[in-house]
Amino acid sequence: MTETLPKAAFPFIKIDAAGRPSLVAQRCRVCNATFADSGRVACSRCGARADMLESFEPGYDGTLYAASIVRRGYPGVPVPFISAIVDLDGGPTLKGTLRAKNFDPAEIVHGRRVKVVFDDALGRTDEGGNRYISHFFEPA
Amino acid sequence: MSESVYIVGIDMLKFGRHPDKSPGQLGAEVALGALDEAGVTIQDIQAVYSGSNYTTMIGQKVLQQIGQTGVQIINLVNACATGATTIREGWTGIRAGEYDTVLCVGVEQMTGMGMLGAAKTGPIPTEGLLGSASMPAVFGEAGMEYAARYGASFADFAQVAVKNHHHSTMNPKAFLQKETPLEMVMESEVIAYPITKFMCSVNVDGAAAAVLMSERKVRERGLMGQAIRIRASSVSSSPWQERDPVMADINSVTRLAVDKAYAMAGLSSEDLDLVELHDCFAPAELQHYENLRLCGEGEGVAFLQDGTSSLGGRLPVNVSGGLLSKGHPIAATGIANLYELALHLRGKAGARQVEGARIGLAHVVGLGTAAAVHILEKA
């Protein structure tokens, strides 16, 4: 039985024909704003249209800008986990889950260096039964 | 038209659990309260500006209770800025010369709703993958940004809850009216660090309404004695910022709204006697001290810890108990803030009266993001 490739969980992730994930983002050629996005209609900073937005592969290293240790979750979402805002080197900023060793404030110090990794999206599948690949942050 | 617009009647429910009432009934009760105070009937209302995030066509549901007069009803949604936005729209309609008497009402019935925020955006649920979209986590992140920038501690955030819960013991319309000492706040269940259970506003049922009138009409009806002048009314949306909306920015949008308001009123924070700001979660109050220009950059923690923002201090903030104590029925909050200011400006706030209050500022922020600021003055 052939296995279908997993899908990208978010518009800033792409999966190639061999199933390898990578980051993808957009940069405005007019004002240099970056977006964790693909297929934008326009730049929300300067208004330049889609033809002036170029696709690029962001760096995989970044800096923890802010985070919160989530201890009360929603049904079906195990806690605790760390919700993190990370500025990738060169942009853009991503939000995701930081897979750190512990769940205490020492793990979420502003300015900490982290890196982006990819993994299965916590076992979640869509209505068609497709699996997904998501991004996660890990300490550098 | 350059004449002022006035609040001549305003009311709010005691926020809490009202499971036996429909949203239309909740709105109807406060609408009648505001109408009665203004000495007008629903027949005198020329337009209705109504808001609710979870109930559609709330204006119609209210008028189906108290009088279907066929007037224009505009229902609007602006997240937590909904109630204040109904005031902005009513203000604008009168300033345009279209109306001289309008009703603004905000209603939210939330009992039974859990934590707000997590949205399924796409084919699979994103909670836990895109970090957390829960409101406590979003505001926890914002609090940690503030902590890194200005050195605020977990205890500083907790102290906001101590202050506001203390204030609420003097507010019979607050849902929670209980002292919460610092240790109790810090040791309560962590929802999303640095936010504990007592540092969260509660989802409750509530409604608030106001009757706005043009200056000419106020004089014609002899209501200047009870009228509250709206010195400023402003609404802003989140401007482009590097990390927004990946990280919701409640700071830039607030600064836009408040600077417009101060300019409109020809006032600064030095002229304020009291402030009701958007403390949906305790860390947010500290952020808004700087955002609303109540103090200089980096002075927020001192503003709290030296008592300036407590009742009896130089510029009391959230003497109503704030959202933390009153509860936060989303669409009602923006009008309930004005109700609190009006009480003080009229000298009717009882045990929590800010002495000699003449000018007050009210502020709300709705995630997504909108901010609204009103400045009120006793006529």
Tab-separated table of N, CA and C in Angstrom, chain B residues 7-16 18 21-42 45 48-51 58-59 61-63 65-66 83 86 102-108 173 205-212 329 331-333 335-336 339:
chain	number	residue	atom	x	y	z
B	7	ILE	N	-23.938	61.964	27.926
B	7	ILE	CA	-24.631	60.806	28.484
B	7	ILE	C	-25.632	61.368	29.476
B	8	VAL	N	-26.917	61.052	29.289
B	8	VAL	CA	-27.924	61.551	30.225
B	8	VAL	C	-28.570	60.444	31.047
B	9	GLY	N	-28.342	59.215	30.666
B	9	GLY	CA	-28.843	58.091	31.443
B	9	GLY	C	-27.921	56.918	31.186
B	10	ILE	N	-27.597	56.165	32.232
B	10	ILE	CA	-26.684	55.024	32.049
B	10	ILE	C	-26.947	54.007	33.141
B	11	ASP	N	-26.877	52.728	32.777
B	11	ASP	CA	-27.168	51.679	33.754
B	11	ASP	C	-26.363	50.433	33.413
B	12	MET	N	-26.111	49.629	34.425
B	12	MET	CA	-25.497	48.322	34.189
B	12	MET	C	-26.131	47.319	35.141
B	13	LEU	N	-26.169	46.063	34.724
B	13	LEU	CA	-26.620	44.988	35.599
B	13	LEU	C	-25.519	44.686	36.597
B	14	LYS	N	-25.881	44.129	37.757
B	14	LYS	CA	-24.864	43.470	38.575
B	14	LYS	C	-24.404	42.272	37.742
B	15	PHE	N	-23.126	42.257	37.372
B	15	PHE	CA	-22.619	41.165	36.546
B	15	PHE	C	-22.650	39.863	37.331
B	16	GLY	N	-22.937	38.772	36.650
B	16	GLY	CA	-22.954	37.498	37.361
B	16	GLY	C	-23.619	36.418	36.545
B	18	HIS	N	-26.995	34.847	35.174
B	18	HIS	CA	-28.414	35.124	34.925
B	18	HIS	C	-28.944	34.104	33.921
B	21	LYS	N	-32.528	34.345	32.237
B	21	LYS	CA	-32.915	35.478	31.401
B	21	LYS	C	-32.296	35.330	30.024
B	22	SER	N	-33.019	35.770	29.020
B	22	SER	CA	-32.453	35.747	27.672
B	22	SER	C	-31.594	37.009	27.481
B	23	PRO	N	-30.694	36.985	26.488
B	23	PRO	CA	-29.905	38.191	26.230
B	23	PRO	C	-30.786	39.422	25.981
B	24	GLY	N	-31.896	39.237	25.273
B	24	GLY	CA	-32.794	40.371	25.017
B	24	GLY	C	-33.340	40.942	26.317
B	25	GLN	N	-33.648	40.077	27.265
B	25	GLN	CA	-34.177	40.540	28.545
B	25	GLN	C	-33.110	41.287	29.336
B	26	LEU	N	-31.875	40.770	29.311
B	26	LEU	CA	-30.789	41.448	30.025
B	26	LEU	C	-30.597	42.851	29.462
B	27	GLY	N	-30.570	42.942	28.148
B	27	GLY	CA	-30.403	44.247	27.515
B	27	GLY	C	-31.587	45.151	27.795
B	28	ALA	N	-32.768	44.570	27.815
B	28	ALA	CA	-33.977	45.366	28.042
B	28	ALA	C	-33.963	46.001	29.430
B	29	GLU	N	-33.508	45.239	30.423
B	29	GLU	CA	-33.492	45.771	31.794
B	29	GLU	C	-32.614	47.002	31.898
B	30	VAL	N	-31.403	46.912	31.317
B	30	VAL	CA	-30.505	48.069	31.443
B	30	VAL	C	-30.940	49.203	30.529
B	31	ALA	N	-31.541	48.864	29.395
B	31	ALA	CA	-32.042	49.919	28.510
B	31	ALA	C	-33.102	50.729	29.240
B	32	LEU	N	-34.020	50.051	29.914
B	32	LEU	CA	-35.061	50.763	30.669
B	32	LEU	C	-34.447	51.577	31.794
B	33	GLY	N	-33.416	51.018	32.427
B	33	GLY	CA	-32.744	51.766	33.491
B	33	GLY	C	-32.154	53.067	32.975
B	34	ALA	N	-31.502	52.999	31.820
B	34	ALA	CA	-30.903	54.204	31.234
B	34	ALA	C	-31.982	55.172	30.761
B	35	LEU	N	-33.016	54.660	30.125
B	35	LEU	CA	-34.115	55.512	29.644
B	35	LEU	C	-34.784	56.217	30.817
B	36	ASP	N	-35.073	55.472	31.891
B	36	ASP	CA	-35.744	56.060	33.051
B	36	ASP	C	-34.885	57.167	33.664
B	37	GLU	N	-33.601	56.917	33.767
B	37	GLU	CA	-32.720	57.933	34.356
B	37	GLU	C	-32.701	59.195	33.485
B	38	ALA	N	-32.776	58.999	32.196
B	38	ALA	CA	-32.757	60.137	31.276
B	38	ALA	C	-34.122	60.808	31.163
B	39	GLY	N	-35.142	60.171	31.732
B	39	GLY	CA	-36.477	60.754	31.638
B	39	GLY	C	-37.055	60.704	30.234
B	40	VAL	N	-36.621	59.723	29.451
B	40	VAL	CA	-37.166	59.542	28.104
B	40	VAL	C	-37.760	58.148	27.995
B	41	THR	N	-38.543	57.926	26.938
B	41	THR	CA	-39.065	56.587	26.677
B	41	THR	C	-38.444	56.061	25.390
B	42	ILE	N	-38.716	54.803	25.088
B	42	ILE	CA	-38.191	54.209	23.855
B	42	ILE	C	-38.728	54.969	22.638
B	45	ILE	N	-36.281	57.545	21.409
B	45	ILE	CA	-34.997	57.090	20.875
B	45	ILE	C	-35.074	57.060	19.348
B	48	VAL	N	-30.626	53.091	17.540
B	48	VAL	CA	-30.070	52.171	18.531
B	48	VAL	C	-28.746	51.630	18.005
B	49	TYR	N	-27.740	51.675	18.850
B	49	TYR	CA	-26.437	51.072	18.538
B	49	TYR	C	-26.228	49.968	19.562
B	50	SER	N	-26.191	48.743	19.092
B	50	SER	CA	-26.203	47.613	20.021
B	50	SER	C	-25.090	46.631	19.670
B	51	GLY	N	-24.594	45.934	20.680
B	51	GLY	CA	-23.501	45.007	20.413
B	51	GLY	C	-23.546	43.779	21.292
B	58	ILE	N	-28.857	41.616	18.545
B	58	ILE	CA	-29.223	41.895	19.936
B	58	ILE	C	-30.104	43.131	20.058
B	59	GLY	N	-29.894	44.136	19.202
B	59	GLY	CA	-30.711	45.351	19.273
B	59	GLY	C	-32.181	45.041	19.055
B	61	LYS	N	-33.576	42.189	19.545
B	61	LYS	CA	-34.079	41.390	20.675
B	61	LYS	C	-34.420	42.283	21.863
B	62	VAL	N	-33.662	43.339	22.055
B	62	VAL	CA	-33.955	44.286	23.132
B	62	VAL	C	-35.236	45.044	22.828
B	63	LEU	N	-35.369	45.555	21.615
B	63	LEU	CA	-36.575	46.314	21.278
B	63	LEU	C	-37.814	45.421	21.221
B	65	GLN	N	-38.455	43.457	23.402
B	65	GLN	CA	-38.882	43.463	24.806
B	65	GLN	C	-39.529	44.785	25.174
B	66	ILE	N	-38.938	45.909	24.735
B	66	ILE	CA	-39.342	47.205	25.302
B	66	ILE	C	-40.021	48.152	24.327
B	83	GLY	N	-18.813	47.321	23.384
B	83	GLY	CA	-19.665	48.270	24.102
B	83	GLY	C	-19.225	49.704	23.863
B	86	THR	N	-20.200	50.977	20.484
B	86	THR	CA	-21.589	51.442	20.320
B	86	THR	C	-21.685	52.912	20.747
B	102	VAL	N	-30.124	58.953	21.225
B	102	VAL	CA	-29.893	57.563	20.803
B	102	VAL	C	-29.675	56.683	22.023
B	103	LEU	N	-29.861	55.370	21.802
B	103	LEU	CA	-29.649	54.368	22.846
B	103	LEU	C	-28.479	53.482	22.435
B	104	CYS	N	-27.555	53.269	23.346
B	104	CYS	CA	-26.416	52.363	23.127
B	104	CYS	C	-26.528	51.238	24.142
B	105	VAL	N	-26.379	49.991	23.697
B	105	VAL	CA	-26.522	48.881	24.638
B	105	VAL	C	-25.585	47.739	24.266
B	106	GLY	N	-24.957	47.138	25.278
B	106	GLY	CA	-24.062	45.999	25.084
B	106	GLY	C	-24.496	44.865	25.990
B	107	VAL	N	-24.578	43.649	25.433
B	107	VAL	CA	-25.089	42.495	26.176
B	107	VAL	C	-24.212	41.285	25.912
B	108	GLU	N	-23.904	40.531	26.946
B	108	GLU	CA	-23.201	39.270	26.723
B	108	GLU	C	-23.686	38.248	27.738
B	173	LYS	N	-22.058	46.079	42.396
B	173	LYS	CA	-22.384	45.502	41.087
B	173	LYS	C	-21.284	44.585	40.551
B	205	ASP	N	-22.432	36.842	32.828
B	205	ASP	CA	-23.503	37.475	32.060
B	205	ASP	C	-23.577	38.929	32.481
B	206	GLY	N	-23.833	39.797	31.530
B	206	GLY	CA	-23.961	41.196	31.908
B	206	GLY	C	-24.498	42.026	30.777
B	207	ALA	N	-24.948	43.227	31.123
B	207	ALA	CA	-25.454	44.165	30.125
B	207	ALA	C	-25.295	45.570	30.682
B	208	ALA	N	-25.137	46.518	29.775
B	208	ALA	CA	-25.058	47.920	30.167
B	208	ALA	C	-25.608	48.742	29.019
B	209	ALA	N	-26.202	49.889	29.366
B	209	ALA	CA	-26.813	50.725	28.332
B	209	ALA	C	-26.673	52.186	28.690
B	210	ALA	N	-26.679	53.031	27.692
B	210	ALA	CA	-26.588	54.472	27.906
B	210	ALA	C	-27.467	55.191	26.899
B	211	VAL	N	-28.041	56.321	27.329
B	211	VAL	CA	-28.763	57.221	26.422
B	211	VAL	C	-27.860	58.412	26.166
B	212	LEU	N	-27.572	58.662	24.894
B	212	LEU	CA	-26.769	59.826	24.499
B	212	LEU	C	-27.690	60.889	23.906
B	329	PRO	N	-18.289	40.552	30.846
B	329	PRO	CA	-19.230	40.171	29.786
B	329	PRO	C	-18.880	41.036	28.579
B	331	ALA	N	-19.376	42.356	25.563
B	331	ALA	CA	-19.933	43.547	24.910
B	331	ALA	C	-20.434	44.577	25.906
B	332	ALA	N	-20.629	44.182	27.143
B	332	ALA	CA	-21.167	45.117	28.132
B	332	ALA	C	-20.081	45.957	28.776
B	333	THR	N	-18.882	45.427	28.835
B	333	THR	CA	-17.795	46.070	29.588
B	333	THR	C	-17.537	47.516	29.188
B	335	ILE	N	-19.419	49.831	28.128
B	335	ILE	CA	-20.406	50.785	28.636
B	335	ILE	C	-20.387	50.763	30.163
B	336	ALA	N	-20.105	49.613	30.746
B	336	ALA	CA	-20.020	49.516	32.210
B	336	ALA	C	-18.895	50.401	32.751
B	339	TYR	N	-20.292	53.768	33.007
B	339	TYR	CA	-21.211	53.803	34.149
B	339	TYR	C	-20.424	54.120	35.427
